[in-house]
Amino acid sequence: QVHLVESGGDLVQPGGSLRLSCAASGSIVFIEVMGWYRQAPGKERELVATITSSGSTNYEDSVKGRFTVSRNSAKKTVYLQMNSLKPEDTAIYYCNAKGVQTPRWYPEVWGQGTLVTVSS
């Protein structure tokens, strides 16, 4: 089995920064895409940022210039550096992995989520 474990969620004031981490475990050979989604209260889950195995990134418009996604493929870890946080960034942030190759192929795996609260 493949597991994704997030960490780094916290309460932070507007304008502050946080760094989320997500570590994948299991007999993983390769992960095609890793990234972050979020779900705010009363809203649907939305993409925040993704990064491919070759380093190509994709960001939701509202986080461009504030958030940076990165990964360490050797450690099978993805990070999300969040700067200039706004109250509207408050959400549960979920780690996501697509195209996970182990002895089995997993098209998609989700983490349990970590809560980010931006409030004064």
PDB file of C-alpha atoms in Angstrom, residues 12-56:
ATOM      1  CA  VAL A  12      -0.990  31.695  11.268  1.00  0.00           C
ATOM      2  CA  GLN A  13      -1.720  35.408  11.070  1.00  0.00           C
ATOM      3  CA  PRO A  14      -2.527  37.103   7.769  1.00  0.00           C
ATOM      4  CA  GLY A  15       0.665  37.904   5.914  1.00  0.00           C
ATOM      5  CA  GLY A  16       2.489  35.028   7.561  1.00  0.00           C
ATOM      6  CA  SER A  17       4.126  31.944   6.089  1.00  0.00           C
ATOM      7  CA  LEU A  18       3.853  28.189   6.458  1.00  0.00           C
ATOM      8  CA  ARG A  19       5.579  25.227   4.871  1.00  0.00           C
ATOM      9  CA  LEU A  20       3.642  22.031   4.313  1.00  0.00           C
ATOM     10  CA  SER A  21       5.349  18.705   3.778  1.00  0.00           C
ATOM     11  CA  CYS A  22       4.044  15.413   2.446  1.00  0.00           C
ATOM     12  CA  ALA A  23       5.966  12.168   2.571  1.00  0.00           C
ATOM     13  CA  ALA A  24       4.990   9.126   0.539  1.00  0.00           C
ATOM     14  CA  SER A  25       5.656   5.670   1.925  1.00  0.00           C
ATOM     15  CA  GLY A  26       5.389   2.191   0.481  1.00  0.00           C
ATOM     16  CA  SER A  27       7.425   0.249  -2.046  1.00  0.00           C
ATOM     17  CA  ILE A  28       7.390   3.209  -4.400  1.00  0.00           C
ATOM     18  CA  VAL A  29       9.479   3.171  -7.525  1.00  0.00           C
ATOM     19  CA  PHE A  30       8.158   6.273  -9.234  1.00  0.00           C
ATOM     20  CA  ILE A  31       5.556   9.016  -8.782  1.00  0.00           C
ATOM     21  CA  GLU A  32       4.493  10.922 -11.871  1.00  0.00           C
ATOM     22  CA  VAL A  33       2.841  13.952 -10.286  1.00  0.00           C
ATOM     23  CA  MET A  34       2.668  15.187  -6.700  1.00  0.00           C
ATOM     24  CA  GLY A  35       0.781  18.150  -5.439  1.00  0.00           C
ATOM     25  CA  TRP A  36      -1.627  19.874  -3.134  1.00  0.00           C
ATOM     26  CA  TYR A  37      -5.360  20.432  -3.115  1.00  0.00           C
ATOM     27  CA  ARG A  38      -7.450  22.253  -0.535  1.00  0.00           C
ATOM     28  CA  GLN A  39     -10.999  22.306   0.688  1.00  0.00           C
ATOM     29  CA  ALA A  40     -12.424  25.277   2.548  1.00  0.00           C
ATOM     30  CA  PRO A  41     -15.567  24.985   4.675  1.00  0.00           C
ATOM     31  CA  GLY A  42     -18.630  24.755   2.475  1.00  0.00           C
ATOM     32  CA  LYS A  43     -16.603  24.595  -0.727  1.00  0.00           C
ATOM     33  CA  GLU A  44     -15.452  21.891  -3.096  1.00  0.00           C
ATOM     34  CA  ARG A  45     -11.906  20.604  -3.113  1.00  0.00           C
ATOM     35  CA  GLU A  46      -9.707  22.583  -5.491  1.00  0.00           C
ATOM     36  CA  LEU A  47      -6.245  22.264  -6.950  1.00  0.00           C
ATOM     37  CA  VAL A  48      -3.563  24.428  -5.339  1.00  0.00           C
ATOM     38  CA  ALA A  49      -0.338  23.357  -7.012  1.00  0.00           C
ATOM     39  CA  THR A  50       1.229  20.350  -8.692  1.00  0.00           C
ATOM     40  CA  ILE A  51       4.701  19.342  -9.793  1.00  0.00           C
ATOM     41  CA  THR A  52       5.646  16.606 -12.242  1.00  0.00           C
ATOM     42  CA  SER A  53       8.589  14.246 -12.038  1.00  0.00           C
ATOM     43  CA  SER A  54      10.427  16.492 -14.482  1.00  0.00           C
ATOM     44  CA  GLY A  55       9.780  19.584 -12.362  1.00  0.00           C
ATOM     45  CA  SER A  56       6.982  21.244 -14.296  1.00  0.00           C
TER      46      SER A  56
END
